[in-house]
Short mmCIF file of C-alpha atoms and ligand atoms in Angstrom, two decimals:
data_model
loop_
_atom_site.label_atom_id
_atom_site.label_comp_id
_atom_site.label_asym_id
_atom_site.label_seq_id
_atom_site.Cartn_x
_atom_site.Cartn_y
_atom_site.Cartn_z
CA MET C 1 -152.67 -94.68 -22.83
CA ILE C 2 -153.67 -91.11 -23.64
CA LYS C 3 -150.64 -88.81 -23.97
CA SER C 4 -150.23 -85.09 -23.30
CA ALA C 5 -149.15 -82.41 -25.75
CA VAL C 6 -148.89 -78.64 -25.88
CA THR C 7 -149.05 -76.37 -28.93
CA VAL C 8 -146.41 -74.01 -30.27
CA SER C 9 -147.15 -71.50 -33.04
CA LEU C 10 -144.38 -70.29 -35.34
CA VAL C 11 -146.85 -68.24 -37.41
CA ASP C 12 -146.87 -64.50 -36.72
CA GLU C 13 -150.12 -63.99 -38.65
CA ALA C 14 -151.84 -66.30 -36.14
CA ARG C 15 -151.05 -64.01 -33.15
CA GLY C 16 -154.05 -63.90 -30.85
CA GLY C 17 -154.84 -67.50 -31.79
CA PRO C 18 -155.23 -70.51 -29.49
CA PHE C 19 -151.64 -71.66 -29.18
CA VAL C 20 -149.85 -71.94 -25.87
CA PHE C 21 -146.23 -71.23 -26.83
CA TRP C 22 -145.03 -68.56 -29.27
CA ASP C 23 -141.28 -68.27 -28.77
CA GLY C 24 -139.90 -70.99 -31.00
CA ILE C 25 -139.46 -74.73 -30.84
CA PRO C 26 -136.40 -74.75 -28.49
CA ASP C 27 -138.33 -72.70 -25.90
CA ALA C 28 -141.47 -74.85 -26.30
CA CYS C 29 -139.50 -78.09 -25.95
CA ALA C 30 -137.66 -76.90 -22.83
CA LYS C 31 -140.88 -75.80 -21.14
CA ALA C 32 -142.93 -78.81 -22.28
CA ALA C 33 -140.28 -81.20 -20.95
CA GLU C 34 -139.96 -79.34 -17.66
CA LEU C 35 -143.71 -79.63 -17.08
CA GLY C 36 -143.77 -83.31 -18.06
CA PHE C 37 -145.63 -83.16 -21.40
CA ASP C 38 -145.15 -86.10 -23.76
CA ALA C 39 -145.13 -84.03 -26.94
CA ILE C 40 -145.46 -80.70 -28.70
CA GLU C 41 -147.90 -79.89 -31.50
CA ILE C 42 -146.41 -77.55 -34.11
CA PHE C 43 -148.26 -74.85 -36.06
CA ALA C 44 -145.68 -73.97 -38.72
CA PRO C 45 -145.69 -71.40 -41.54
CA SER C 46 -145.04 -74.19 -44.08
CA GLY C 47 -143.61 -77.67 -44.38
CA GLU C 48 -140.25 -76.22 -45.38
CA ALA C 49 -139.97 -73.53 -42.69
CA VAL C 50 -138.69 -75.76 -39.92
CA ASP C 51 -135.19 -77.20 -39.58
CA LEU C 52 -135.92 -80.94 -39.32
CA HIS C 53 -132.48 -81.71 -37.96
CA GLN C 54 -132.84 -79.15 -35.17
CA VAL C 55 -136.30 -80.46 -34.25
CA GLY C 56 -134.98 -84.03 -34.22
CA SER C 57 -132.14 -83.05 -31.87
CA LEU C 58 -134.48 -81.17 -29.52
CA LEU C 59 -136.91 -84.07 -29.37
CA ALA C 60 -134.08 -86.44 -28.50
CA GLN C 61 -132.58 -84.01 -25.97
CA TYR C 62 -135.87 -83.52 -24.14
CA ASP C 63 -137.37 -86.97 -24.77
CA LEU C 64 -140.42 -85.49 -26.51
CA ASN C 65 -142.49 -86.40 -29.56
CA VAL C 66 -144.41 -84.33 -32.07
CA ALA C 67 -148.12 -84.99 -31.50
CA ALA C 68 -149.40 -83.37 -34.70
CA VAL C 69 -148.68 -80.57 -37.16
CA GLY C 70 -151.23 -77.92 -38.20
CA THR C 71 -151.88 -76.93 -41.80
CA GLY C 72 -153.84 -73.73 -41.09
CA ALA C 73 -151.00 -71.44 -42.21
CA GLY C 74 -152.08 -72.27 -45.76
CA MET C 75 -155.29 -70.36 -45.00
CA VAL C 76 -153.90 -67.74 -42.61
CA LYS C 77 -150.87 -66.80 -44.72
CA HIS C 78 -151.98 -67.63 -48.28
CA GLY C 79 -155.80 -67.73 -48.23
CA LEU C 80 -155.82 -71.32 -49.50
CA SER C 81 -158.56 -73.89 -48.95
CA LEU C 82 -159.48 -77.33 -50.24
CA THR C 83 -162.96 -76.12 -51.24
CA ASP C 84 -161.96 -72.92 -53.07
CA PRO C 85 -163.94 -72.44 -56.32
CA ASP C 86 -160.62 -71.90 -58.15
CA PRO C 87 -159.02 -75.26 -59.12
CA ALA C 88 -155.55 -73.68 -59.06
CA LYS C 89 -156.05 -72.60 -55.44
CA ARG C 90 -157.33 -76.05 -54.48
CA ALA C 91 -154.26 -77.59 -56.09
CA ALA C 92 -152.02 -75.14 -54.19
CA ALA C 93 -153.85 -76.02 -50.96
CA LYS C 94 -153.17 -79.73 -51.54
CA ASP C 95 -149.50 -79.04 -52.33
CA PHE C 96 -149.18 -77.00 -49.15
CA ILE C 97 -150.74 -79.80 -47.08
CA ARG C 98 -148.59 -82.50 -48.73
CA LYS C 99 -145.47 -80.60 -47.65
CA ILE C 100 -146.80 -80.35 -44.09
CA ILE C 101 -147.51 -84.10 -44.16
CA ASP C 102 -143.89 -84.64 -45.28
CA PHE C 103 -142.65 -82.47 -42.41
CA GLY C 104 -144.81 -84.13 -39.75
CA GLY C 105 -144.13 -87.55 -41.25
CA GLU C 106 -140.45 -87.22 -40.28
CA PHE C 107 -141.63 -87.35 -36.69
CA SER C 108 -144.61 -89.71 -37.19
CA ALA C 109 -146.89 -86.74 -36.50
CA PRO C 110 -150.17 -86.52 -38.42
CA ALA C 111 -151.24 -83.32 -40.20
CA ILE C 112 -154.48 -81.62 -39.18
CA ILE C 113 -156.97 -80.29 -41.73
CA GLY C 114 -158.85 -77.59 -39.82
CA SER C 115 -159.37 -74.19 -41.41
CA MET C 116 -157.96 -75.51 -44.72
CA GLN C 117 -161.29 -77.28 -45.26
CA GLY C 118 -162.81 -73.86 -46.05
CA LYS C 119 -166.53 -73.11 -46.28
CA TRP C 120 -169.26 -73.48 -48.86
CA GLY C 121 -170.84 -70.41 -50.48
CA GLY C 122 -171.08 -68.45 -53.74
CA ALA C 123 -170.38 -70.68 -56.73
CA ILE C 124 -169.89 -73.73 -54.49
CA ASP C 125 -172.93 -75.15 -52.70
CA ARG C 126 -172.67 -77.40 -49.65
CA ASP C 127 -172.74 -80.69 -51.56
CA ALA C 128 -170.16 -79.43 -54.03
CA ALA C 129 -167.88 -78.29 -51.18
CA LEU C 130 -168.22 -81.63 -49.38
CA GLY C 131 -167.45 -83.34 -52.69
CA LEU C 132 -164.30 -81.28 -53.21
CA LEU C 133 -163.23 -81.89 -49.64
CA ALA C 134 -163.82 -85.64 -50.01
CA GLU C 135 -161.74 -85.63 -53.19
CA ALA C 136 -158.88 -83.94 -51.31
CA LEU C 137 -159.13 -86.23 -48.26
CA ASN C 138 -159.19 -89.27 -50.56
CA GLU C 139 -155.90 -88.05 -52.05
CA LEU C 140 -154.18 -86.79 -48.92
CA GLY C 141 -155.24 -89.64 -46.60
CA PRO C 142 -153.44 -92.26 -48.71
CA TYR C 143 -150.51 -89.83 -49.13
CA ALA C 144 -150.05 -89.82 -45.32
CA GLU C 145 -149.96 -93.63 -45.32
CA ARG C 146 -146.37 -93.58 -46.59
CA PHE C 147 -145.41 -92.39 -43.10
CA ALA C 148 -147.78 -94.87 -41.43
CA ILE C 149 -149.76 -91.97 -39.99
CA PRO C 150 -153.38 -90.94 -40.48
CA LEU C 151 -154.58 -87.60 -41.76
CA ILE C 152 -156.64 -85.72 -39.18
CA TYR C 153 -159.86 -83.93 -40.14
CA GLU C 154 -161.25 -81.40 -37.68
CA PRO C 155 -164.94 -80.50 -37.43
CA LEU C 156 -165.12 -76.83 -36.41
CA ASN C 157 -167.78 -74.66 -34.82
CA ARG C 158 -170.36 -72.73 -36.85
CA TYR C 159 -168.37 -69.49 -36.74
CA GLU C 160 -165.41 -71.12 -38.50
CA THR C 161 -167.02 -73.52 -40.98
CA ASN C 162 -170.41 -74.38 -42.44
CA LEU C 163 -169.36 -77.89 -43.48
CA ILE C 164 -169.04 -80.53 -40.72
CA LYS C 165 -169.55 -79.30 -37.16
CA THR C 166 -170.12 -82.36 -34.98
CA VAL C 167 -168.34 -85.63 -34.32
CA ALA C 168 -171.36 -87.69 -35.46
CA ASP C 169 -171.53 -85.80 -38.77
CA GLY C 170 -167.76 -86.24 -39.06
CA VAL C 171 -168.08 -90.01 -38.60
CA ALA C 172 -170.85 -90.19 -41.22
CA TYR C 173 -168.73 -88.12 -43.60
CA LEU C 174 -165.60 -90.26 -43.11
CA GLN C 175 -167.73 -93.31 -43.89
CA THR C 176 -168.40 -91.86 -47.36
CA LEU C 177 -164.67 -91.63 -48.16
CA SER C 178 -162.79 -94.27 -50.12
CA THR C 179 -159.83 -93.99 -47.73
CA SER C 180 -159.93 -95.25 -44.15
CA ASN C 181 -156.78 -93.30 -43.26
CA VAL C 182 -158.56 -90.11 -42.20
CA LYS C 183 -159.43 -89.72 -38.52
CA LEU C 184 -161.33 -87.02 -36.66
CA LEU C 185 -160.04 -84.35 -34.35
CA ALA C 186 -162.28 -83.86 -31.34
CA ASP C 187 -161.60 -80.23 -30.35
CA LEU C 188 -163.39 -79.72 -27.05
CA PHE C 189 -163.75 -75.97 -27.65
CA HIS C 190 -165.63 -76.49 -30.92
CA MET C 191 -167.60 -79.37 -29.39
CA ASN C 192 -168.65 -77.19 -26.46
CA ILE C 193 -170.42 -74.95 -28.99
CA GLU C 194 -171.86 -77.62 -31.29
CA GLU C 195 -172.51 -80.82 -29.37
CA ALA C 196 -175.55 -81.46 -27.17
CA ASP C 197 -173.59 -83.90 -25.01
CA LEU C 198 -169.79 -84.08 -25.23
CA PRO C 199 -169.23 -87.52 -23.65
CA ALA C 200 -172.00 -88.99 -25.86
CA ALA C 201 -170.40 -87.38 -28.93
CA ILE C 202 -167.06 -88.95 -28.01
CA ARG C 203 -168.70 -92.35 -27.60
CA ALA C 204 -170.34 -91.90 -31.02
CA GLY C 205 -166.86 -91.22 -32.41
CA LYS C 206 -165.41 -94.46 -31.03
CA GLY C 207 -162.68 -95.73 -33.35
CA TYR C 208 -162.80 -92.58 -35.51
CA ILE C 209 -161.12 -90.03 -33.22
CA GLY C 210 -157.38 -89.67 -33.90
CA HIS C 211 -156.53 -86.50 -32.00
CA VAL C 212 -158.04 -84.36 -29.25
CA HIS C 213 -157.64 -80.63 -28.65
CA PHE C 214 -157.77 -80.54 -24.86
CA VAL C 215 -159.04 -77.10 -23.97
CA ASP C 216 -161.70 -75.44 -21.87
CA SER C 217 -165.08 -73.90 -22.81
CA ASN C 218 -163.59 -70.40 -23.14
CA ARG C 219 -160.60 -71.69 -25.15
CA GLN C 220 -158.33 -71.19 -22.17
CA ALA C 221 -156.27 -74.00 -20.70
CA ALA C 222 -158.19 -76.98 -19.35
CA GLY C 223 -159.34 -76.07 -15.85
CA ARG C 224 -159.70 -72.33 -16.56
CA GLY C 225 -163.27 -72.49 -17.91
CA HIS C 226 -166.49 -74.34 -17.06
CA MET C 227 -166.01 -77.58 -19.01
CA ASP C 228 -166.92 -80.72 -17.06
CA PHE C 229 -163.81 -82.74 -17.93
CA ALA C 230 -164.39 -85.83 -15.77
CA PRO C 231 -167.11 -87.43 -17.96
CA ILE C 232 -165.25 -86.35 -21.13
CA ALA C 233 -162.04 -88.02 -19.96
CA ALA C 234 -164.05 -91.09 -18.89
CA ALA C 235 -165.63 -91.34 -22.37
CA LEU C 236 -162.22 -91.05 -24.06
CA ILE C 237 -160.76 -93.78 -21.84
CA GLU C 238 -163.86 -95.99 -22.18
CA THR C 239 -163.72 -95.82 -26.00
CA GLY C 240 -160.07 -96.90 -26.00
CA TYR C 241 -158.77 -93.58 -27.31
CA ASP C 242 -154.97 -93.72 -26.97
CA CYS C 243 -153.58 -90.78 -28.92
CA TYR C 244 -152.91 -87.22 -27.69
CA ALA C 245 -154.81 -84.72 -25.58
CA SER C 246 -153.16 -81.59 -26.94
CA ALA C 247 -153.48 -78.14 -25.44
CA GLU C 248 -154.68 -75.87 -28.24
CA ALA C 249 -155.46 -73.05 -25.86
CA LEU C 250 -155.06 -69.30 -25.58
CA PRO C 251 -151.94 -68.18 -23.69
CA ILE C 252 -154.06 -66.58 -20.96
CA PRO C 253 -152.94 -65.09 -18.63
CA ASP C 254 -149.59 -66.15 -20.19
CA SER C 255 -148.05 -69.17 -21.91
CA ASP C 256 -146.40 -70.63 -18.82
CA THR C 257 -149.56 -70.44 -16.69
CA ALA C 258 -151.65 -71.96 -19.51
CA ALA C 259 -149.18 -74.82 -19.95
CA ALA C 260 -149.00 -75.49 -16.21
CA ALA C 261 -152.80 -75.42 -15.84
CA THR C 262 -153.13 -77.86 -18.75
CA ILE C 263 -150.73 -80.44 -17.37
CA GLU C 264 -152.35 -80.20 -13.95
CA SER C 265 -155.77 -80.93 -15.49
CA PHE C 266 -154.31 -83.62 -17.72
CA LYS C 267 -152.82 -85.44 -14.73
CA LYS C 268 -156.01 -85.07 -12.72
CA HIS C 269 -158.18 -86.60 -15.46
CA PHE C 270 -155.87 -89.03 -17.24
CA ARG C 271 -153.27 -90.09 -14.68
CA SER C 272 -155.11 -90.50 -11.41
C1 LER W 1 -159.28 -73.75 -35.41
O1 LER W 1 -160.29 -73.20 -34.66
C2 LER W 1 -158.77 -74.96 -34.77
O2 LER W 1 -159.33 -75.50 -33.85
C3 LER W 1 -157.53 -75.51 -35.31
O3 LER W 1 -157.17 -76.69 -34.66
C4 LER W 1 -157.70 -75.75 -36.79
O4 LER W 1 -156.78 -75.23 -37.57
MN1 MN W 2 -158.56 -77.28 -32.87
#
């Protein structure tokens, strides 16, 4: 069964970004539980920045899980990426991600490689960048296996990456890897820009999608834009997807309204 999640950002540098809650994990857990979410997704400054014991207690108190953990702070705070021309920066990017995998692993939550994939350009052409990224995914995917969780790779829209932008290209790329422990993130906001047909893209990703960012066309909460969610939800259910639909959405008009709109849409499409 598909489960619901809502994002919380602990990263000041990401202000203005598409995260629903911004006031700490205790606040996010209390509100997520009150609205009936199954989990929170955490965007943390680093793998060491969060008190694991406190998170564990809050999850138990509110009967919540952690759906996933973001790695983008490595880019936002430190300018790191897995395809940087500088080998030292690529190594630092991998270290940063390993620590986030360790953090998420405590809660069986997979780490997401989104902006940390970087872009090709300058000294690194597209093939070279995809080669460097594959090298990193082939290292980090097996690393995540120690926690019995996949690593999640996120195709992004053209304004955020020039590497892999669609689910079908993501599937073809994963098939070139030596690890089978990397899954795709289907972010409906990015897909709305890049895909010709969202339900068809989801069907093409059958068996390869490990996480969904459940969000509307304008990156507001599901139901606050013009996305046609019914056929998207039907495609997810039809393909046997059973991980999270996680609200990575702008807190517009405010966090509480965005969270409430999300859970209302989630229930309408996945629980009726
Ligand atoms: C970035 O646009 C995004 O969708 C995030 O999930 C990746 O870090
Ligand atoms: Mn996303």
